[in-house]
PDB file of C-alpha atoms in Angstrom:
ATOM      1  CA  MET A   1      -8.234   5.816  -2.120  1.00 93.00           C
ATOM      2  CA  PRO A   2      -9.634   3.435  -4.639  1.00 93.00           C
ATOM      3  CA  LYS A   3     -11.769   0.652  -3.519  1.00 92.00           C
ATOM      4  CA  ILE A   4     -10.359  -2.377  -4.773  1.00 90.00           C
ATOM      5  CA  ASP A   5     -12.879  -5.217  -5.692  1.00 87.00           C
ATOM      6  CA  GLY A   6     -11.136  -8.095  -3.952  1.00 88.00           C
ATOM      7  CA  MET A   7     -11.265 -10.434  -0.805  1.00 90.00           C
ATOM      8  CA  ALA A   8     -10.560  -8.638   2.457  1.00 90.00           C
ATOM      9  CA  CYS A   9      -7.901 -10.352   4.571  1.00 91.00           C
ATOM     10  CA  SER A  10      -6.304  -9.783   7.914  1.00 92.00           C
ATOM     11  CA  VAL A  11      -2.890 -10.700   8.922  1.00 94.00           C
ATOM     12  CA  ILE A  12      -1.499 -10.917  12.283  1.00 94.00           C
ATOM     13  CA  TYR A  13       2.360 -10.389  13.526  1.00 93.00           C
ATOM     14  CA  LYS A  14       3.851 -11.268  16.818  1.00 91.00           C
ATOM     15  CA  GLY A  15       7.137 -10.027  17.624  1.00 88.00           C
ATOM     16  CA  GLY A  16       7.490  -8.964  14.116  1.00 87.00           C
ATOM     17  CA  LYS A  17       6.915 -12.574  12.566  1.00 91.00           C
ATOM     18  CA  PHE A  18       4.098 -13.511  10.513  1.00 93.00           C
ATOM     19  CA  ILE A  19       1.699 -15.781  12.516  1.00 93.00           C
ATOM     20  CA  GLN A  20      -1.758 -16.053  10.681  1.00 92.00           C
ATOM     21  CA  ALA A  21      -3.776 -14.773   8.026  1.00 91.00           C
ATOM     22  CA  SER A  22      -7.600 -14.952   7.875  1.00 90.00           C
ATOM     23  CA  THR A  23     -10.568 -13.972   5.827  1.00 87.00           C
ATOM     24  CA  ARG A  24     -13.120 -11.460   7.117  1.00 81.00           C
ATOM     25  CA  GLY A  25     -15.780 -14.235   7.406  1.00 73.00           C
ATOM     26  CA  ASP A  26     -18.757 -12.965   9.459  1.00 68.00           C
ATOM     27  CA  GLY A  27     -16.955 -10.010  11.055  1.00 65.00           C
ATOM     28  CA  LYS A  28     -15.970 -12.141  14.137  1.00 72.00           C
ATOM     29  CA  VAL A  29     -14.848 -15.519  12.828  1.00 77.00           C
ATOM     30  CA  GLY A  30     -12.931 -15.917   9.516  1.00 78.00           C
ATOM     31  CA  GLU A  31     -11.382 -18.905   7.880  1.00 85.00           C
ATOM     32  CA  ASP A  32      -7.580 -19.566   8.022  1.00 87.00           C
ATOM     33  CA  ILE A  33      -5.588 -18.974   4.996  1.00 88.00           C
ATOM     34  CA  SER A  34      -2.345 -18.731   6.327  1.00 87.00           C
ATOM     35  CA  SER A  35      -0.739 -21.287   4.323  1.00 86.00           C
ATOM     36  CA  ASN A  36      -1.471 -19.743   1.154  1.00 86.00           C
ATOM     37  CA  VAL A  37      -1.076 -15.741   2.145  1.00 90.00           C
ATOM     38  CA  GLN A  38       2.132 -16.370   3.812  1.00 87.00           C
ATOM     39  CA  SER A  39       3.989 -16.185   0.637  1.00 87.00           C
ATOM     40  CA  LEU A  40       2.147 -13.023  -0.383  1.00 91.00           C
ATOM     41  CA  VAL A  41       3.213 -10.981   2.632  1.00 93.00           C
ATOM     42  CA  PRO A  42       6.415 -10.216   4.410  1.00 91.00           C
ATOM     43  CA  LYS A  43       7.134 -13.269   6.694  1.00 90.00           C
ATOM     44  CA  ALA A  44       9.268 -10.821   9.010  1.00 88.00           C
ATOM     45  CA  VAL A  45       9.330  -7.142   9.577  1.00 86.00           C
ATOM     46  CA  ASN A  46      11.848  -4.945  11.522  1.00 81.00           C
ATOM     47  CA  ASP A  47       9.254  -4.191  14.343  1.00 73.00           C
ATOM     48  CA  LEU A  48       9.057  -6.059  17.594  1.00 67.00           C
ATOM     49  CA  GLN A  49       5.477  -5.077  18.035  1.00 80.00           C
ATOM     50  CA  ASP A  50       2.291  -7.385  18.003  1.00 87.00           C
ATOM     51  CA  PHE A  51       0.126  -5.680  15.241  1.00 91.00           C
ATOM     52  CA  GLU A  52      -2.701  -6.647  12.746  1.00 92.00           C
ATOM     53  CA  VAL A  53      -2.288  -5.748   8.891  1.00 94.00           C
ATOM     54  CA  ARG A  54      -5.604  -5.387   6.992  1.00 92.00           C
ATOM     55  CA  GLY A  55      -5.829  -5.581   3.082  1.00 93.00           C
ATOM     56  CA  GLU A  56      -7.307  -6.973   0.066  1.00 93.00           C
ATOM     57  CA  LEU A  57      -6.356  -9.971  -1.793  1.00 93.00           C
ATOM     58  CA  PHE A  58      -6.689  -9.584  -5.459  1.00 92.00           C
ATOM     59  CA  MET A  59      -5.886 -10.767  -9.129  1.00 90.00           C
ATOM     60  CA  PRO A  60      -4.568  -8.240 -11.644  1.00 90.00           C
ATOM     61  CA  LEU A  61      -6.424  -7.552 -14.551  1.00 89.00           C
ATOM     62  CA  SER A  62      -3.200  -8.593 -16.605  1.00 88.00           C
ATOM     63  CA  SER A  63      -3.020 -12.057 -15.012  1.00 88.00           C
ATOM     64  CA  PHE A  64      -6.992 -12.630 -15.170  1.00 87.00           C
ATOM     65  CA  GLU A  65      -6.519 -12.002 -19.240  1.00 84.00           C
ATOM     66  CA  ASN A  66      -4.611 -15.695 -19.012  1.00 83.00           C
ATOM     67  CA  HIS A  67      -7.010 -17.537 -16.749  1.00 79.00           C
ATOM     68  CA  SER A  68     -10.439 -15.889 -17.900  1.00 75.00           C
ATOM     69  CA  THR A  69     -11.666 -19.341 -19.502  1.00 76.00           C
ATOM     70  CA  THR A  70     -11.207 -20.950 -15.826  1.00 79.00           C
ATOM     71  CA  PHE A  71     -12.730 -18.085 -13.533  1.00 80.00           C
ATOM     72  CA  SER A  72     -15.770 -15.982 -14.061  1.00 78.00           C
ATOM     73  CA  ASN A  73     -14.012 -12.598 -12.716  1.00 82.00           C
ATOM     74  CA  PRO A  74     -10.905 -11.845 -10.840  1.00 86.00           C
ATOM     75  CA  ARG A  75     -12.672 -11.618  -7.326  1.00 85.00           C
ATOM     76  CA  ASN A  76     -13.859 -15.406  -7.690  1.00 83.00           C
ATOM     77  CA  ALA A  77     -10.446 -16.335  -8.995  1.00 84.00           C
ATOM     78  CA  VAL A  78      -9.034 -15.178  -5.572  1.00 87.00           C
ATOM     79  CA  ALA A  79     -12.006 -16.551  -3.514  1.00 83.00           C
ATOM     80  CA  GLY A  80     -11.522 -20.076  -5.008  1.00 81.00           C
ATOM     81  CA  SER A  81      -7.609 -20.085  -5.273  1.00 82.00           C
ATOM     82  CA  LEU A  82      -7.109 -19.435  -1.590  1.00 80.00           C
ATOM     83  CA  LYS A  83      -9.330 -22.524  -0.475  1.00 75.00           C
ATOM     84  CA  GLN A  84      -7.010 -24.854  -2.140  1.00 73.00           C
ATOM     85  CA  LYS A  85      -5.383 -27.039   0.074  1.00 71.00           C
ATOM     86  CA  ASP A  86      -2.239 -27.970  -1.968  1.00 67.00           C
ATOM     87  CA  GLY A  87      -0.753 -24.391  -1.907  1.00 69.00           C
ATOM     88  CA  LEU A  88      -1.209 -21.309  -4.028  1.00 73.00           C
ATOM     89  CA  ASN A  89      -0.750 -21.387  -7.476  1.00 73.00           C
ATOM     90  CA  SER A  90       2.034 -18.486  -8.287  1.00 74.00           C
ATOM     91  CA  ASN A  91       1.075 -18.385 -12.088  1.00 77.00           C
ATOM     92  CA  LEU A  92      -2.253 -16.694 -10.791  1.00 83.00           C
ATOM     93  CA  GLY A  93      -0.266 -13.513  -9.670  1.00 87.00           C
ATOM     94  CA  ILE A  94      -2.347 -12.883  -6.616  1.00 90.00           C
ATOM     95  CA  GLN A  95      -1.453 -10.071  -4.651  1.00 92.00           C
ATOM     96  CA  PHE A  96      -1.906  -8.493  -1.083  1.00 94.00           C
ATOM     97  CA  LEU A  97      -2.365  -4.730  -0.816  1.00 94.00           C
ATOM     98  CA  ALA A  98      -2.566  -3.477   2.807  1.00 94.00           C
ATOM     99  CA  TYR A  99      -5.216  -0.648   3.779  1.00 92.00           C
ATOM    100  CA  ASP A 100      -4.613  -0.335   7.303  1.00 91.00           C
ATOM    101  CA  LEU A 101      -2.352  -0.985  10.505  1.00 91.00           C
ATOM    102  CA  ILE A 102      -3.998  -2.000  13.557  1.00 87.00           C
ATOM    103  CA  CYS A 103      -1.739  -0.524  16.452  1.00 81.00           C
ATOM    104  CA  ASP A 104      -1.566   1.921  19.176  1.00 76.00           C
ATOM    105  CA  THR A 105       1.040   4.168  17.439  1.00 81.00           C
ATOM    106  CA  HIS A 106       0.874   6.359  14.541  1.00 85.00           C
ATOM    107  CA  PRO A 107      -1.894   8.986  14.647  1.00 87.00           C
ATOM    108  CA  THR A 108      -2.783   9.331  10.932  1.00 91.00           C
ATOM    109  CA  LEU A 109      -3.658   6.783   8.276  1.00 91.00           C
ATOM    110  CA  ALA A 110      -1.110   8.483   6.081  1.00 92.00           C
ATOM    111  CA  GLU A 111       1.534   7.558   8.642  1.00 92.00           C
ATOM    112  CA  ARG A 112       0.516   3.970   8.782  1.00 92.00           C
ATOM    113  CA  PHE A 113       0.828   3.723   5.142  1.00 93.00           C
ATOM    114  CA  SER A 114       4.416   5.020   5.417  1.00 92.00           C
ATOM    115  CA  VAL A 115       5.154   2.395   7.944  1.00 91.00           C
ATOM    116  CA  LEU A 116       3.638  -0.408   6.081  1.00 93.00           C
ATOM    117  CA  GLN A 117       5.500   0.665   2.952  1.00 93.00           C
ATOM    118  CA  GLY A 118       8.680   0.688   5.217  1.00 91.00           C
ATOM    119  CA  MET A 119       7.765  -2.897   6.336  1.00 91.00           C
ATOM    120  CA  GLY A 120       7.574  -3.903   2.781  1.00 92.00           C
ATOM    121  CA  PHE A 121       3.869  -4.039   2.158  1.00 94.00           C
ATOM    122  CA  THR A 122       2.012  -2.466  -0.860  1.00 93.00           C
ATOM    123  CA  VAL A 123      -0.396   0.156  -0.326  1.00 94.00           C
ATOM    124  CA  PRO A 124      -3.210   1.728  -2.503  1.00 92.00           C
ATOM    125  CA  PRO A 125      -2.702   5.095  -3.955  1.00 91.00           C
ATOM    126  CA  PHE A 126      -4.147   7.714  -1.694  1.00 92.00           C
ATOM    127  CA  GLN A 127      -4.680  11.479  -1.531  1.00 90.00           C
ATOM    128  CA  VAL A 128      -5.137  13.453   1.661  1.00 92.00           C
ATOM    129  CA  ILE A 129      -8.079  16.100   1.005  1.00 91.00           C
ATOM    130  CA  HIS A 130      -9.715  18.595   2.940  1.00 89.00           C
ATOM    131  CA  THR A 131     -12.698  19.666   0.856  1.00 84.00           C
ATOM    132  CA  ASP A 132     -14.696  18.626  -2.313  1.00 87.00           C
ATOM    133  CA  LEU A 133     -15.039  14.690  -2.163  1.00 90.00           C
ATOM    134  CA  GLN A 134     -16.819  14.824  -5.461  1.00 92.00           C
ATOM    135  CA  LYS A 135     -13.689  16.242  -7.192  1.00 92.00           C
ATOM    136  CA  ALA A 136     -11.568  13.524  -5.536  1.00 91.00           C
ATOM    137  CA  PHE A 137     -14.002  10.779  -6.540  1.00 93.00           C
ATOM    138  CA  ASP A 138     -14.172  11.975 -10.246  1.00 92.00           C
ATOM    139  CA  LYS A 139     -10.241  11.774 -10.259  1.00 91.00           C
ATOM    140  CA  VAL A 140     -10.363   8.279  -9.663  1.00 92.00           C
ATOM    141  CA  SER A 141     -13.222   7.552 -11.718  1.00 90.00           C
ATOM    142  CA  LEU A 142     -11.596   9.071 -14.705  1.00 90.00           C
ATOM    143  CA  GLU A 143      -8.176   6.979 -14.077  1.00 90.00           C
ATOM    144  CA  ARG A 144     -10.266   3.742 -13.262  1.00 89.00           C
ATOM    145  CA  ALA A 145      -8.923   2.176 -16.674  1.00 86.00           C
ATOM    146  CA  THR A 146      -5.411   2.719 -15.795  1.00 90.00           C
ATOM    147  CA  PHE A 147      -5.454   0.380 -12.524  1.00 90.00           C
ATOM    148  CA  ASP A 148      -4.284  -3.082 -13.033  1.00 91.00           C
ATOM    149  CA  TYR A 149      -7.075  -4.329 -10.512  1.00 90.00           C
ATOM    150  CA  GLU A 150     -10.820  -4.146 -10.565  1.00 87.00           C
ATOM    151  CA  LEU A 151     -12.183  -1.032  -8.513  1.00 88.00           C
ATOM    152  CA  ASP A 152     -15.978  -0.659  -7.328  1.00 87.00           C
ATOM    153  CA  GLY A 153     -15.840   2.737  -6.013  1.00 91.00           C
ATOM    154  CA  VAL A 154     -13.587   5.103  -3.894  1.00 94.00           C
ATOM    155  CA  VAL A 155     -13.011   4.841  -0.008  1.00 93.00           C
ATOM    156  CA  PHE A 156     -13.256   8.165   1.870  1.00 94.00           C
ATOM    157  CA  ARG A 157     -11.644   7.762   5.436  1.00 93.00           C
ATOM    158  CA  VAL A 158     -10.962   9.985   8.344  1.00 92.00           C
ATOM    159  CA  ASN A 159      -6.955  10.516   8.440  1.00 92.00           C
ATOM    160  CA  ASP A 160      -7.052  10.925  12.152  1.00 91.00           C
ATOM    161  CA  THR A 161      -7.034   7.577  13.636  1.00 88.00           C
ATOM    162  CA  HIS A 162      -8.247   8.775  17.158  1.00 88.00           C
ATOM    163  CA  GLU A 163     -11.315  10.601  15.478  1.00 91.00           C
ATOM    164  CA  TYR A 164     -11.646   7.543  13.303  1.00 89.00           C
ATOM    165  CA  GLU A 165     -12.090   5.163  16.300  1.00 87.00           C
ATOM    166  CA  ASN A 166     -14.229   7.886  18.025  1.00 89.00           C
ATOM    167  CA  ALA A 167     -16.843   7.793  15.278  1.00 89.00           C
ATOM    168  CA  GLY A 168     -17.573   4.282  16.181  1.00 87.00           C
ATOM    169  CA  PHE A 169     -18.882   1.326  14.290  1.00 84.00           C
ATOM    170  CA  THR A 170     -22.100  -0.015  13.102  1.00 79.00           C
ATOM    171  CA  SER A 171     -22.749  -3.699  12.602  1.00 71.00           C
ATOM    172  CA  HIS A 172     -21.575  -3.668   9.004  1.00 72.00           C
ATOM    173  CA  HIS A 173     -18.862  -0.986   8.935  1.00 78.00           C
ATOM    174  CA  PRO A 174     -16.942   1.640  10.570  1.00 83.00           C
ATOM    175  CA  LYS A 175     -18.602   5.349  10.532  1.00 90.00           C
ATOM    176  CA  GLY A 176     -15.311   6.804   9.853  1.00 91.00           C
ATOM    177  CA  ALA A 177     -15.177   5.566   6.392  1.00 91.00           C
ATOM    178  CA  LEU A 178     -17.651   5.740   3.650  1.00 90.00           C
ATOM    179  CA  ALA A 179     -17.581   4.092   0.095  1.00 90.00           C
ATOM    180  CA  TYR A 180     -18.826   5.791  -2.878  1.00 90.00           C
ATOM    181  CA  LYS A 181     -19.559   2.909  -5.444  1.00 89.00           C
ATOM    182  CA  PHE A 182     -19.259   3.333  -9.182  1.00 87.00           C
ATOM    183  CA  GLN A 183     -22.196   2.935 -11.384  1.00 82.00           C
ATOM    184  CA  GLY A 184     -22.871  -0.711 -11.944  1.00 74.00           C
ATOM    185  CA  ASP A 185     -22.539  -2.506 -15.385  1.00 76.00           C
ATOM    186  CA  GLU A 186     -25.797  -2.430 -17.102  1.00 83.00           C
ATOM    187  CA  LYS A 187     -27.124  -4.565 -20.160  1.00 89.00           C
ATOM    188  CA  PRO A 188     -30.662  -4.771 -21.909  1.00 93.00           C
ATOM    189  CA  THR A 189     -32.412  -7.962 -21.861  1.00 94.00           C
ATOM    190  CA  PHE A 190     -36.061  -9.355 -22.577  1.00 96.00           C
ATOM    191  CA  LEU A 191     -38.993  -9.830 -20.360  1.00 96.00           C
ATOM    192  CA  ARG A 192     -40.219 -13.185 -21.344  1.00 96.00           C
ATOM    193  CA  GLY A 193     -43.258 -13.139 -19.049  1.00 95.00           C
ATOM    194  CA  ILE A 194     -44.519 -12.718 -15.579  1.00 96.00           C
ATOM    195  CA  GLU A 195     -45.315 -15.144 -12.714  1.00 95.00           C
ATOM    196  CA  TRP A 196     -47.299 -14.440  -9.446  1.00 95.00           C
ATOM    197  CA  GLN A 197     -45.832 -15.447  -6.008  1.00 93.00           C
ATOM    198  CA  VAL A 198     -46.797 -15.573  -2.657  1.00 92.00           C
ATOM    199  CA  SER A 199     -43.957 -13.709  -0.406  1.00 83.00           C
ATOM    200  CA  ARG A 200     -42.980 -14.675   3.187  1.00 82.00           C
ATOM    201  CA  THR A 201     -45.497 -12.046   4.351  1.00 86.00           C
ATOM    202  CA  GLY A 202     -48.385 -12.965   2.529  1.00 89.00           C
ATOM    203  CA  VAL A 203     -48.191 -10.440  -0.346  1.00 91.00           C
ATOM    204  CA  ILE A 204     -48.625 -11.865  -3.879  1.00 93.00           C
ATOM    205  CA  ALA A 205     -46.062 -10.093  -5.852  1.00 91.00           C
ATOM    206  CA  PRO A 206     -45.070 -10.324  -9.810  1.00 93.00           C
ATOM    207  CA  VAL A 207     -41.831 -11.812 -10.746  1.00 94.00           C
ATOM    208  CA  GLY A 208     -40.201 -11.090 -14.233  1.00 94.00           C
ATOM    209  CA  LEU A 209     -38.810 -13.809 -16.013  1.00 95.00           C
ATOM    210  CA  ILE A 210     -36.217 -12.344 -18.232  1.00 95.00           C
ATOM    211  CA  ASP A 211     -33.490 -13.585 -20.460  1.00 95.00           C
ATOM    212  CA  PRO A 212     -29.984 -14.354 -18.617  1.00 92.00           C
ATOM    213  CA  VAL A 213     -27.299 -11.481 -19.327  1.00 88.00           C
ATOM    214  CA  ARG A 214     -23.351 -11.593 -18.279  1.00 80.00           C
ATOM    215  CA  LEU A 215     -22.418  -8.687 -16.145  1.00 74.00           C
ATOM    216  CA  SER A 216     -18.914  -8.432 -14.786  1.00 64.00           C
ATOM    217  CA  GLY A 217     -18.221 -11.947 -15.263  1.00 60.00           C
ATOM    218  CA  ALA A 218     -21.417 -13.207 -13.462  1.00 67.00           C
ATOM    219  CA  VAL A 219     -24.628 -14.483 -15.125  1.00 76.00           C
TER     220      VAL A 219
END
């Protein structure tokens, strides 16, 4: 499935009712953004279980075009807007896209996507493949310009949720999922000079002084 360049968000439901939404933070403690996210996700679903929905908050590119003078890029627009204490500006068009359902049922990710859609969530376009990851990556890469949100790669994930859990986790990411990144933006610049600096380990290293350039909305 496409890897959306947005802001990770976890949404908690108890007894089928929305309870809390938070950012990923450091992986253990995130920021409570419930007041701004509750308008972007179903407030109640036809499910009495307690579960967690993980997804990505993003600003469509079509919405960003109207706010490009205010924000440097769509991702920064989302991050900045969700910290507003006076409520989320609906004119920004920020949306939530669900990519996982954390529960004890539904043995495959494809089934979880189907359940999420039945609850009223939007899920990413995905394809179940058995071989040739390169072909799948190339397909999304060619279709990249047709998406109304920024992509920075393709995510390959084990469909069997039991095998996904058995693969384990590193301190940074689950081993059952891999992100293949697109080539980053490139622009030429000028090397104006070189300075020598002493590094933390005492090594003297050269530092290039270059003209600033703008890439993906950042300098």
